[in-house]
CSV table of C-alpha atoms in Angstrom, one decimal:
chain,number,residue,atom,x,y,z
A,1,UNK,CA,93.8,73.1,57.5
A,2,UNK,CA,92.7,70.6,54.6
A,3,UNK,CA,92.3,73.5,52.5
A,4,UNK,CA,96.1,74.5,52.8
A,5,UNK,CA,97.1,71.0,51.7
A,6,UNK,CA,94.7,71.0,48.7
A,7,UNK,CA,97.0,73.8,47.1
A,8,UNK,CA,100.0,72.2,47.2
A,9,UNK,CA,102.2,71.8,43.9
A,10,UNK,CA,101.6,68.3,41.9
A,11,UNK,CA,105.1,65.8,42.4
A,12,UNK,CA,105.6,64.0,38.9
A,13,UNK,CA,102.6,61.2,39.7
A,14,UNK,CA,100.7,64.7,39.4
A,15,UNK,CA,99.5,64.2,43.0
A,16,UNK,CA,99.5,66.8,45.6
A,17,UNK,CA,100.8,65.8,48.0
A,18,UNK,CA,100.8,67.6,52.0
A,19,UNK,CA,101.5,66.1,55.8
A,20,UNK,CA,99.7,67.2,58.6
A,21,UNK,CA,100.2,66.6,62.3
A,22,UNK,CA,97.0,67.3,64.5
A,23,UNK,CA,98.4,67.5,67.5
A,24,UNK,CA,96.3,67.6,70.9
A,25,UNK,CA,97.5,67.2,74.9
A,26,UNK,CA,96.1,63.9,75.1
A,27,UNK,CA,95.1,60.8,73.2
A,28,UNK,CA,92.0,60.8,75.3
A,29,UNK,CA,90.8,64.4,73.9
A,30,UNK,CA,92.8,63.2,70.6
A,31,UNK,CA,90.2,60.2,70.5
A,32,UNK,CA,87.4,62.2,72.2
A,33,UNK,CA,87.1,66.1,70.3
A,34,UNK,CA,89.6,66.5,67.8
A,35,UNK,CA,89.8,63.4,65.6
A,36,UNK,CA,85.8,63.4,66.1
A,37,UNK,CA,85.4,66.8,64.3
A,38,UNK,CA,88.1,65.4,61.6
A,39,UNK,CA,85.6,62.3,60.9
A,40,UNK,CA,82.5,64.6,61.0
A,41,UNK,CA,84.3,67.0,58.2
A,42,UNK,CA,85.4,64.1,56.4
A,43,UNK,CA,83.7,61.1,57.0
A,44,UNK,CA,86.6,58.1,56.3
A,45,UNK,CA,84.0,55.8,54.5
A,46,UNK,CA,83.9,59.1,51.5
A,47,UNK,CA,87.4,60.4,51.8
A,48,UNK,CA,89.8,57.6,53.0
A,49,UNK,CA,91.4,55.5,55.3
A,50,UNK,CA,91.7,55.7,58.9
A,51,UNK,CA,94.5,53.5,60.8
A,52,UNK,CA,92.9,53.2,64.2
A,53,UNK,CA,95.9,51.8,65.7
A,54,UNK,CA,98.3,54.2,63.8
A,55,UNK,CA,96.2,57.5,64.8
A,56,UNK,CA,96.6,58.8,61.2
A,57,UNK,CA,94.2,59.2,58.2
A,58,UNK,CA,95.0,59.7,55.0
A,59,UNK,CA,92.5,61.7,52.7
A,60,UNK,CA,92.8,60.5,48.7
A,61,UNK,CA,88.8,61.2,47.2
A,62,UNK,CA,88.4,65.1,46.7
A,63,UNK,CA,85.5,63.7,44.3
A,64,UNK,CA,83.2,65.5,46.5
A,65,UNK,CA,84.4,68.2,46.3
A,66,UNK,CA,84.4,68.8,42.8
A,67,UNK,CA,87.8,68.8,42.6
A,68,UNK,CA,89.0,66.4,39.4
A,69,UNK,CA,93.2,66.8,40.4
A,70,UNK,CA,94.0,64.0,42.4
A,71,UNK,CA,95.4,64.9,46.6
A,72,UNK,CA,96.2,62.8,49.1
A,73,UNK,CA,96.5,64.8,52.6
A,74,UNK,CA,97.8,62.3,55.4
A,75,UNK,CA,96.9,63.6,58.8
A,76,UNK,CA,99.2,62.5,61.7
A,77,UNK,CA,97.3,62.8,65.2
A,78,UNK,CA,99.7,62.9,68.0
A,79,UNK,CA,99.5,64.2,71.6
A,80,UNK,CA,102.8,66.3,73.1
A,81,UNK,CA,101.4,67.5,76.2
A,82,UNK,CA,105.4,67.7,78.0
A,83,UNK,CA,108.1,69.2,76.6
A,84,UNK,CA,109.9,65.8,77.1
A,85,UNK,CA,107.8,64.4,74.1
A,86,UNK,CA,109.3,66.8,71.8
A,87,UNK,CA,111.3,63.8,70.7
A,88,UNK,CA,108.5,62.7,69.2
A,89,UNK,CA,108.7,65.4,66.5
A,90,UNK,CA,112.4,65.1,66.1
A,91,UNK,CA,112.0,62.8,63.1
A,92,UNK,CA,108.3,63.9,61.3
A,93,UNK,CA,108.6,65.6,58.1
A,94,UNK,CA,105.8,67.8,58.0
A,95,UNK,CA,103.9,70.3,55.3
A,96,UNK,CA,101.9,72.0,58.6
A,97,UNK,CA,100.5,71.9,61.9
A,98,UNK,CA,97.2,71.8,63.2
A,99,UNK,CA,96.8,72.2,67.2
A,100,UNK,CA,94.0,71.9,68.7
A,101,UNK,CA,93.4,74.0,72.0
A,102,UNK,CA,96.7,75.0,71.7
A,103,UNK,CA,97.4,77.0,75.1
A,104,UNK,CA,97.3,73.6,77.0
A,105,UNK,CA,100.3,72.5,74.7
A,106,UNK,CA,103.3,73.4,76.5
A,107,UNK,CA,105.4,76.6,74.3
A,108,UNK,CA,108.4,74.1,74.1
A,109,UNK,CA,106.1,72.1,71.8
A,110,UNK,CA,104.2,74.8,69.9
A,111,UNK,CA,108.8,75.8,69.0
A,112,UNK,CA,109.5,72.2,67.9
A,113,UNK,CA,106.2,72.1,65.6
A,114,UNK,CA,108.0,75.0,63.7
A,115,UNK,CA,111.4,73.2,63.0
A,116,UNK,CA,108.8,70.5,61.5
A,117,UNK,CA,107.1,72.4,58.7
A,118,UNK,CA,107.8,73.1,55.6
A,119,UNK,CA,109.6,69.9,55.1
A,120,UNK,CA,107.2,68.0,53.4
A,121,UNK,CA,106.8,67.1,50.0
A,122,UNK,CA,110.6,67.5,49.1
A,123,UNK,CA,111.5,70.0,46.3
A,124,UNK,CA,111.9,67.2,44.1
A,125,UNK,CA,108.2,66.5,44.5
A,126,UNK,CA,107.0,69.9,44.1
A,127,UNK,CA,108.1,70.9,47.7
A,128,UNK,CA,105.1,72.8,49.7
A,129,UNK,CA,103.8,76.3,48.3
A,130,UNK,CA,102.6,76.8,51.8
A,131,UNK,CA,103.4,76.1,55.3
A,132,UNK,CA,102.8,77.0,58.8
A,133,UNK,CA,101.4,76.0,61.8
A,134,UNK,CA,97.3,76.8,62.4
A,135,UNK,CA,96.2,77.2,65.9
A,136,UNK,CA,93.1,77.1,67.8
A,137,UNK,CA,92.7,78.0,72.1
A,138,UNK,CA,90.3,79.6,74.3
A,139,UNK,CA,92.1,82.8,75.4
A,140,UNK,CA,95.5,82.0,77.3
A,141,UNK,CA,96.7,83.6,80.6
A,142,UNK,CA,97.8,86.9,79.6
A,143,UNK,CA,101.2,86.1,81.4
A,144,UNK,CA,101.7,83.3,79.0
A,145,UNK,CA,104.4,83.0,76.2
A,146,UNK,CA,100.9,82.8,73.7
A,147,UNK,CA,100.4,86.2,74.5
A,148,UNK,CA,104.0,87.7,75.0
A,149,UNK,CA,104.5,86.1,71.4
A,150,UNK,CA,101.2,87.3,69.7
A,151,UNK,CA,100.8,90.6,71.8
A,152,UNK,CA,104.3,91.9,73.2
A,153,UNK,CA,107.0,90.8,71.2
A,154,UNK,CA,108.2,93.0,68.0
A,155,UNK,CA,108.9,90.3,64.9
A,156,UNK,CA,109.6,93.4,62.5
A,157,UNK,CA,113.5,93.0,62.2
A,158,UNK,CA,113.0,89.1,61.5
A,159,UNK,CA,110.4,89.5,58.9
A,160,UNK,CA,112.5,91.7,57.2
A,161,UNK,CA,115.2,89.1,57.3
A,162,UNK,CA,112.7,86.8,55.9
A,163,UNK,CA,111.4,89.4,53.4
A,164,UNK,CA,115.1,89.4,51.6
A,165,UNK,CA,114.6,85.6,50.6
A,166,UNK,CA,110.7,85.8,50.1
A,167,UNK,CA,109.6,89.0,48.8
A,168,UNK,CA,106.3,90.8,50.1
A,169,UNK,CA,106.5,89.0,53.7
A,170,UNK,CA,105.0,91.1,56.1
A,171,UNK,CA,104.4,90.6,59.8
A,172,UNK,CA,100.4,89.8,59.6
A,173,UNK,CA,101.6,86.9,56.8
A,174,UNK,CA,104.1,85.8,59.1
A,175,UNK,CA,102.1,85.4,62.3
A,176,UNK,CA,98.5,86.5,62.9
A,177,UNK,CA,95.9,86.3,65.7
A,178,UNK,CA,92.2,86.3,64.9
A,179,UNK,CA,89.9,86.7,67.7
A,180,UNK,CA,86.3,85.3,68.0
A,181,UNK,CA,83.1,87.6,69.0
A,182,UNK,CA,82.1,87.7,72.5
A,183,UNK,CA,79.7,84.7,72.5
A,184,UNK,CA,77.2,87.8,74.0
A,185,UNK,CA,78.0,90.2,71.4
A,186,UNK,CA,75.3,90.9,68.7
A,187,UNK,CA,78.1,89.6,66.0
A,188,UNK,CA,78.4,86.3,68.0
A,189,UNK,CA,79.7,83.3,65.9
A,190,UNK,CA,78.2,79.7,65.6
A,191,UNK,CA,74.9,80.9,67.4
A,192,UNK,CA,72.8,79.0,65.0
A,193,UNK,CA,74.1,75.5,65.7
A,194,UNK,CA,73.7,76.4,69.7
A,195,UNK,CA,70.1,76.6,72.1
A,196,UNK,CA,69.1,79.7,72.5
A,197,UNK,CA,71.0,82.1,75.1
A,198,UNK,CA,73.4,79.4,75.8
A,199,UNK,CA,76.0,82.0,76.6
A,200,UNK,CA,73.5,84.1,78.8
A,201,UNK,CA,72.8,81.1,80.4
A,202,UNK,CA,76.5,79.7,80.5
A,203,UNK,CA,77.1,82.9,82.6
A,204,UNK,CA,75.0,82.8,85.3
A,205,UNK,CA,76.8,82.2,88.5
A,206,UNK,CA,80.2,82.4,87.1
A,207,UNK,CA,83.2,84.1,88.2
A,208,UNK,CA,84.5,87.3,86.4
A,209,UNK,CA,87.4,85.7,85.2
A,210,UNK,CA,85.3,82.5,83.7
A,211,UNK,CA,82.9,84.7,81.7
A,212,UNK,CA,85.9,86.8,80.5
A,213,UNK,CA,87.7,83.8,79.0
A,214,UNK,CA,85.1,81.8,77.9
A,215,UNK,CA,82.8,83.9,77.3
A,216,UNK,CA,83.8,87.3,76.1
A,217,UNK,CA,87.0,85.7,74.3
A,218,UNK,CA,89.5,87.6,76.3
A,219,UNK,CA,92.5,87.0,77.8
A,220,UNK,CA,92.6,85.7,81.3
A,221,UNK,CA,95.0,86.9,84.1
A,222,UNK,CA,95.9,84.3,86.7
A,223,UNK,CA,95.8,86.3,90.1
A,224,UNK,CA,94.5,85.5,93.3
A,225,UNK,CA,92.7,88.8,93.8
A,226,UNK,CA,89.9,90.3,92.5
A,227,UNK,CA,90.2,92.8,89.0
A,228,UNK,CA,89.4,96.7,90.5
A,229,UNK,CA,87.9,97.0,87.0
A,230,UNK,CA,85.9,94.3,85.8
A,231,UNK,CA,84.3,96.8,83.3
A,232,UNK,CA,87.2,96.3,80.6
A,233,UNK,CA,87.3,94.4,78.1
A,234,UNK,CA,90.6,93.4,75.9
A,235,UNK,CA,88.7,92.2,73.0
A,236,UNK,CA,86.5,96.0,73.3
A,237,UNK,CA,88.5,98.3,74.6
A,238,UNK,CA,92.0,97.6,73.1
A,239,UNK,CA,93.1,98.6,69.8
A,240,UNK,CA,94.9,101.0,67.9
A,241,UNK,CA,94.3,104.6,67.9
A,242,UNK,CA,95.9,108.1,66.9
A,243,UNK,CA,95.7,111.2,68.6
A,244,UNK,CA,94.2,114.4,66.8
A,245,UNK,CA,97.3,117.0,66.1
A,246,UNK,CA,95.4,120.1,67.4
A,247,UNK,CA,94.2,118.9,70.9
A,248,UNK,CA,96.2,119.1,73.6
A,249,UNK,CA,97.7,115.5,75.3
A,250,UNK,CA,97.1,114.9,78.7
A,251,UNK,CA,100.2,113.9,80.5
A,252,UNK,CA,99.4,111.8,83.8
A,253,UNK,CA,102.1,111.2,86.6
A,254,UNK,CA,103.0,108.9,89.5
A,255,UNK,CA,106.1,109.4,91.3
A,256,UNK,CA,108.1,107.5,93.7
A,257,UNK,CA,111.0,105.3,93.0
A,258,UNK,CA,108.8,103.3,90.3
A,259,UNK,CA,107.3,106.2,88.6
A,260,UNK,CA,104.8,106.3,85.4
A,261,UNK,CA,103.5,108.9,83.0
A,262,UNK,CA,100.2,108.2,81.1
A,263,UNK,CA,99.8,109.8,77.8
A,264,UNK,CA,95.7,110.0,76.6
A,265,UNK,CA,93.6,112.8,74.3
A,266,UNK,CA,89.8,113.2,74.9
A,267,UNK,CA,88.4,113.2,71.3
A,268,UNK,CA,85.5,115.1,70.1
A,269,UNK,CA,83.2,112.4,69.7
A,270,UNK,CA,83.8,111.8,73.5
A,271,UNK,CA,85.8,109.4,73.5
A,272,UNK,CA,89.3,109.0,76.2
A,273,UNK,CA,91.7,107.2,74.1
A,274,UNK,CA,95.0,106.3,75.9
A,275,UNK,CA,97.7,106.2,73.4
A,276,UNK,CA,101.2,105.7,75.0
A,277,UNK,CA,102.9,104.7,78.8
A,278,UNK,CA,106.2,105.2,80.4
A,279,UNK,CA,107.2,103.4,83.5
A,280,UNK,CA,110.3,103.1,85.2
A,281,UNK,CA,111.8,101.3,88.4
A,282,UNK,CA,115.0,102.6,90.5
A,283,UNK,CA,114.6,106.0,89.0
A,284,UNK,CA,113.6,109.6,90.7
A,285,UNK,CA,111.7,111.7,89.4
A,286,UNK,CA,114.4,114.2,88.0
A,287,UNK,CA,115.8,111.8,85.7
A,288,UNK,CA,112.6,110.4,84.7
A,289,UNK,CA,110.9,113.4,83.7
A,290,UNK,CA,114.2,114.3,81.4
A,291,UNK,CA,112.8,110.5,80.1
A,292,UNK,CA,109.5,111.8,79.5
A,293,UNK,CA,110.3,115.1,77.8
A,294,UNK,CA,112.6,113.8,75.4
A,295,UNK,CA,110.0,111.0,74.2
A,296,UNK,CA,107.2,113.4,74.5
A,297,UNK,CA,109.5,115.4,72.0
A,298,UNK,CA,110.3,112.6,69.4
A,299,UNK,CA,106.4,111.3,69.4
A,300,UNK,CA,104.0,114.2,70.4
A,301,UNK,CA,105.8,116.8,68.4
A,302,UNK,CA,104.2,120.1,68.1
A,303,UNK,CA,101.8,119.0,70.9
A,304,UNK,CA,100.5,121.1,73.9
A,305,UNK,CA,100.1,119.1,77.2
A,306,UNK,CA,98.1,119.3,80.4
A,307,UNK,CA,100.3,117.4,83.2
A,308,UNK,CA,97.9,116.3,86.1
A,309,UNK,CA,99.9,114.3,88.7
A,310,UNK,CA,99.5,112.6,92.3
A,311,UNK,CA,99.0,115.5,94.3
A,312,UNK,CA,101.6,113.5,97.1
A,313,UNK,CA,104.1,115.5,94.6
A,314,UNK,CA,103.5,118.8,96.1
A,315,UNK,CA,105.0,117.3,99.5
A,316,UNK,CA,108.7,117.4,100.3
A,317,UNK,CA,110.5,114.3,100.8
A,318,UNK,CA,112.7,113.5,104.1
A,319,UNK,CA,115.2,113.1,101.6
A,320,UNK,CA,115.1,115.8,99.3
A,321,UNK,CA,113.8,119.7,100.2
A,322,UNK,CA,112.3,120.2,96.8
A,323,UNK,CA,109.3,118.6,96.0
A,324,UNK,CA,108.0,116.6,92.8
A,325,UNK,CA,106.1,119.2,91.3
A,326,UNK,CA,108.8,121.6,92.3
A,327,UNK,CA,111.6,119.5,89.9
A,328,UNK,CA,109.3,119.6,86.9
A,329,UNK,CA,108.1,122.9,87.5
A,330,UNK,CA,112.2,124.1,86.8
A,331,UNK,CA,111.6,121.8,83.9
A,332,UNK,CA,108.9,123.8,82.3
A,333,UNK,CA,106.2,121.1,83.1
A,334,UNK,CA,103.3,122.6,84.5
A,335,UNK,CA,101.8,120.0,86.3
A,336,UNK,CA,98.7,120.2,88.7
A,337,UNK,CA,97.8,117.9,91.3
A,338,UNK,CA,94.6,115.3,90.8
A,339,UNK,CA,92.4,114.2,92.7
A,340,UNK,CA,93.7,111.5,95.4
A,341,UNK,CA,89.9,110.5,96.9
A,342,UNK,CA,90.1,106.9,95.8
A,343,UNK,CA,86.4,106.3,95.2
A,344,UNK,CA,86.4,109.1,92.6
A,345,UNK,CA,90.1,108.2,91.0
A,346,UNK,CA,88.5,104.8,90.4
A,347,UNK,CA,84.9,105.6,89.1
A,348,UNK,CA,86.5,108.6,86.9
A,349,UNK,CA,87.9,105.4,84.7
A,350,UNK,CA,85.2,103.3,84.9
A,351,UNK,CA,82.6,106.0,83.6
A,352,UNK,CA,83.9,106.0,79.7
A,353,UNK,CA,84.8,102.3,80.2
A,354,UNK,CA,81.0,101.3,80.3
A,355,UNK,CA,80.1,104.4,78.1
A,356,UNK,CA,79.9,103.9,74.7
A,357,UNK,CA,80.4,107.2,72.3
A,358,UNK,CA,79.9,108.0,68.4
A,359,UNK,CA,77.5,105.1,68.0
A,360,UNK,CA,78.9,101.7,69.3
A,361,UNK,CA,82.0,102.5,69.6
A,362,UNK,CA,83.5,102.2,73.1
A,363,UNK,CA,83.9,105.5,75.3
A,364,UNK,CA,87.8,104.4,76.3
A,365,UNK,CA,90.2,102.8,73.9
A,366,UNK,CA,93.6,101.4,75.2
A,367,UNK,CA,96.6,101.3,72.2
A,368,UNK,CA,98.3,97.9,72.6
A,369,UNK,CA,101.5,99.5,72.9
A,370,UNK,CA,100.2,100.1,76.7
A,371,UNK,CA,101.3,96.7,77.8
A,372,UNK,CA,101.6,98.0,81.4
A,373,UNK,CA,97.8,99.3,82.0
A,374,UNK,CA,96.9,96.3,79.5
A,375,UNK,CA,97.5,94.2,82.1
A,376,UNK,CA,96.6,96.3,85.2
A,377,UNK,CA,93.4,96.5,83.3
A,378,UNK,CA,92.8,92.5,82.7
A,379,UNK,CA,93.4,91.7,86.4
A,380,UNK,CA,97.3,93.0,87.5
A,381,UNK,CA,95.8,96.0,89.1
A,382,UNK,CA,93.8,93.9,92.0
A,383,UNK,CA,92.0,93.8,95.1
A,384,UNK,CA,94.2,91.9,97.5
A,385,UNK,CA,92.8,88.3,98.9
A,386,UNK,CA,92.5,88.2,102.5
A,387,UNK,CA,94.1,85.5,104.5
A,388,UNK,CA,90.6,84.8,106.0
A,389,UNK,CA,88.0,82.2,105.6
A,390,UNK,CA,85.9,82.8,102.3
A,391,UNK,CA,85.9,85.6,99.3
A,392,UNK,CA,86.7,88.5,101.4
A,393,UNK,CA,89.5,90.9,99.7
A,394,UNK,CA,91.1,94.3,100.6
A,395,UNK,CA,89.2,97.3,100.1
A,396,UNK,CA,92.0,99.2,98.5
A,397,UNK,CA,93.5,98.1,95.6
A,398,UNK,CA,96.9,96.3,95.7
A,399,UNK,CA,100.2,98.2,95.0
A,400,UNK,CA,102.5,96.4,92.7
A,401,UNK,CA,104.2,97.2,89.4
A,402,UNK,CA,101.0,97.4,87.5
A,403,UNK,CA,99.6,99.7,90.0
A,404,UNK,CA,101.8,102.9,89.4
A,405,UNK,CA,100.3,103.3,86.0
A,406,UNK,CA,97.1,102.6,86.5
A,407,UNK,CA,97.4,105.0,89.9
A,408,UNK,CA,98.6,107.7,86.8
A,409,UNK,CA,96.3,106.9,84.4
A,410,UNK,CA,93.4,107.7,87.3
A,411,UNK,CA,94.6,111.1,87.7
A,412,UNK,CA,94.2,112.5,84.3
A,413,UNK,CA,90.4,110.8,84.5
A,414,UNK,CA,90.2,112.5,87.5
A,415,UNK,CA,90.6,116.0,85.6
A,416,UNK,CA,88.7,115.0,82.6
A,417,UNK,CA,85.9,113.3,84.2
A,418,UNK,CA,86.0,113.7,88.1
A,419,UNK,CA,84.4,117.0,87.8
A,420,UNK,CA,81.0,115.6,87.4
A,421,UNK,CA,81.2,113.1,90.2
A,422,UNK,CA,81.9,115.5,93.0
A,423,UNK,CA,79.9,118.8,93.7
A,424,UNK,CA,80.9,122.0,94.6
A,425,UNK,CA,84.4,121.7,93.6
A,426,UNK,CA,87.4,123.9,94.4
A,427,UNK,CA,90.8,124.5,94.2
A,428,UNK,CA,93.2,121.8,95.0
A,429,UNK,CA,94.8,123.9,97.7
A,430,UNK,CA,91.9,125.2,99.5
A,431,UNK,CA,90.1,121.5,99.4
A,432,UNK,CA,88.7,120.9,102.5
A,433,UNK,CA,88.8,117.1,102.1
A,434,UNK,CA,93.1,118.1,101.4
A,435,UNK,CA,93.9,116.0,104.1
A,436,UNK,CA,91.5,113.0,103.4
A,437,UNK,CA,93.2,112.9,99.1
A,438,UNK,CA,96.6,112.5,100.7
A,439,UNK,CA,95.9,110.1,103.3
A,440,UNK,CA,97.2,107.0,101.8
A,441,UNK,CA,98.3,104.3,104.3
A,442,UNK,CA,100.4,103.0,101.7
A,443,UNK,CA,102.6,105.3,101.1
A,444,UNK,CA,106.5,105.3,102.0
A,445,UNK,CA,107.6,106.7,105.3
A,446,UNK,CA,110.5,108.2,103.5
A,447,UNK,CA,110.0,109.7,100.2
A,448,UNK,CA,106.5,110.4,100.9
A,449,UNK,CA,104.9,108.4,97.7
């Protein structure tokens, strides 16, 4: 933060001038953490004065530093934990914005903070070479605006607004995310100034969804459930990837009236890498598949696929004579049915999620773009709480809008990796456990999904 304000442009004293606010839910913390750390980076009685009564501090003696061109950096500390204090904001004029565990700062606040910056010095002193807003939080719920803004949201078209005024602005210089280590990871940060195995230690007898937050560094999921795959991890799993042009592309399918289709390629080093989603609501399966073949066209060009569905498909509906597999089959989609034994659909994705292939990297990589399994994956896909007296939960996982595309996802793991879980495996039609892959208390009545 201090570092931005030191490379502000000299005003005509030949100062540099910048204006900070540090901005924290509380005066409590304010007084307790944040302004804390500030006095144990720069102690006041070296770098200059702090105004108790005022929370601000104004740093003027870079001497230290071995900096010989004078700065004065005032720091404003102010706490704007409700989005009625925004008022407080309405009339600072600010260079940035430091907040300090920002995810318990409401996202009306975190809005006003950027009609703030920038402001400060005017152009007639120099005016600020940089501004912005630095931000620092343990990993938010991933239902949060923090993560629609830094993980969902497309900011192409207005950076490329922004980009006609300031030339070279791209989206990582306009907004960017850096995420911290696991604190368990051998690339851990700030284990030196910590005792020994404090995060192993910090683990024990926690809750999944504590050591995933504050532990691992990844984003929470506020359910009332229980995750059906613990095993992932955002930080791990989740990044970019590409497919290889001259392997085929495994095209997964649920059906129903909120049908999905999972796109994902088995790489040679062995790893399942799931590179693209389509789901729907209100939608059969005829118009959805025309859906699915025209984006398979624009994106997988070129490409030969494997479809592998919910074997349901190859019933008929009380509604409809033909069958699911019956309306792509006219469609030249050559889908086969998967494997509908639940035990199997869910260990056939959890095997390459705690493999790890070609060294260290991880056996199963989810593409961002996935936002639907992303957050099936961190705890949307569930075990159901009972309505019972202590942690008792359903033993089949909950259906809900994450759960079609995860239920799709599991049938092309099914194919690639279910072979190895089951022995003596047949043909889908002359099964004997048939019966037992369709039964599925779940399912509609009426369309048969």
């Amino acid at each position: 933060m201090v570092l931005r304000g030191l490379k502000q442009a000299p005003g005509p004293d030949g100062v540099r001038r910048s204006r900070w606010a540090v901005i924290r839910n509380s005066y409590r913390q304010l007084e307790d953490t944040t302004i804390r750390t500030v006095h144990q980076w720069f102690p006041p009685m070296q770098f200059g004065r702090w105004k108790p009564s005022e929370h601000s501090y104004t740093i003027n003696r870079l001497a230290a530093q071995g900096d010989e061109k004078p700065a004065e950096i005032e720091l404003l500390f102010r706490a704007l934990d409700r989005p009625d204090q925004v008022g407080n904001l309405l009339s600072l004029e600010l260079t940035g914005a430091w907040i300090n565990e920002a995810r318990e700062v409401p996202w009306a606040v975190i809005e006003a903070v950027q009609g703030r910056v920038g402001r400060y010095p005017a152009k007639r002193d120099g005016g600020a070479t940089w501004s912005g807003i630095i931000m620092d939080t343990n990993p938010p719920d991933a239902e949060s605006e923090w993560y629609k803004f830094f993980e969902e949201k497309d900011h192409t078209d207005a950076v490329e607004a922004i980009a006609q005024v300031i030339p070279g602005m791209t989206v990582e210089r306009y907004a960017r995310i850096f995420k911290q280590p696991s604190g368990r990871a051998p690339n851990a940060e700030n284990l030196d100034n910590l005792p020994p195995a404090y995060y192993q230690r910090l683990a024990v007898g926690k809750t999944e969804e504590y050591v995933k937050v504050y532990i691992d560094g990844d984003y929470g999921f506020v359910m009332d459930g229980k995750a059906v795959f613990p095993e992932y991890s955002d930080t791990f799993h989740c990044r970019e990837c590409r497919t290889v042009p001259d392997l085929p592309v495994y095209r997964s399918w649920d059906f129903g009236l909120t049908p999905a289709c999972v796109f994902s390629q088995m790489l040679p080093s062995g790893q399942w890498i799931v590179v693209d989603e389509l789901v729907a609501t209100a939608m059969g399966v005829d118009r959805f598949s025309d859906q699915v073949l025209a984006h398979s066209a624009q994106h997988f060009p070129r490409t030969e696929f494997i479809d592998v569905g919910d074997p349901a498909g190859m019933q008929k509906a009380q509604t409809d004579e033909r069958t699911c597999f019956e309306i792509l089959y006219g469609k030249g989609i050559a889908i086969e049915g998967g494997l509908q034994t639940l035990a199997i659909r869910l260990e056939s994705v959890r095997r390459p999620l705690r493999t790890l292939a070609d060294g260290a990297q991880s056996g199963f990589i989810l593409h961002p773009r996935c936002t639907s399994l992303r957050r099936g994956f961190m705890g949307g896909y569930q075990y159901r709480r009972m309505q019972v007296s202590g942690e008792k939960f359903t033993d089949k996982p909950d259906k809900n809008k994450w759960s079609h595309p995860m239920d799709a996802l599991q049938y092309a793991a099914t194919r690639i990796f279910g072979g190895s879980l089951r022995s003596g495996s047949v043909p889908l039609a002359d099964d004997d456990d048939y019966n037992e892959r369709l039964d599925d208390s779940t399912r509609s009545n009426v369309t048969g999904y």
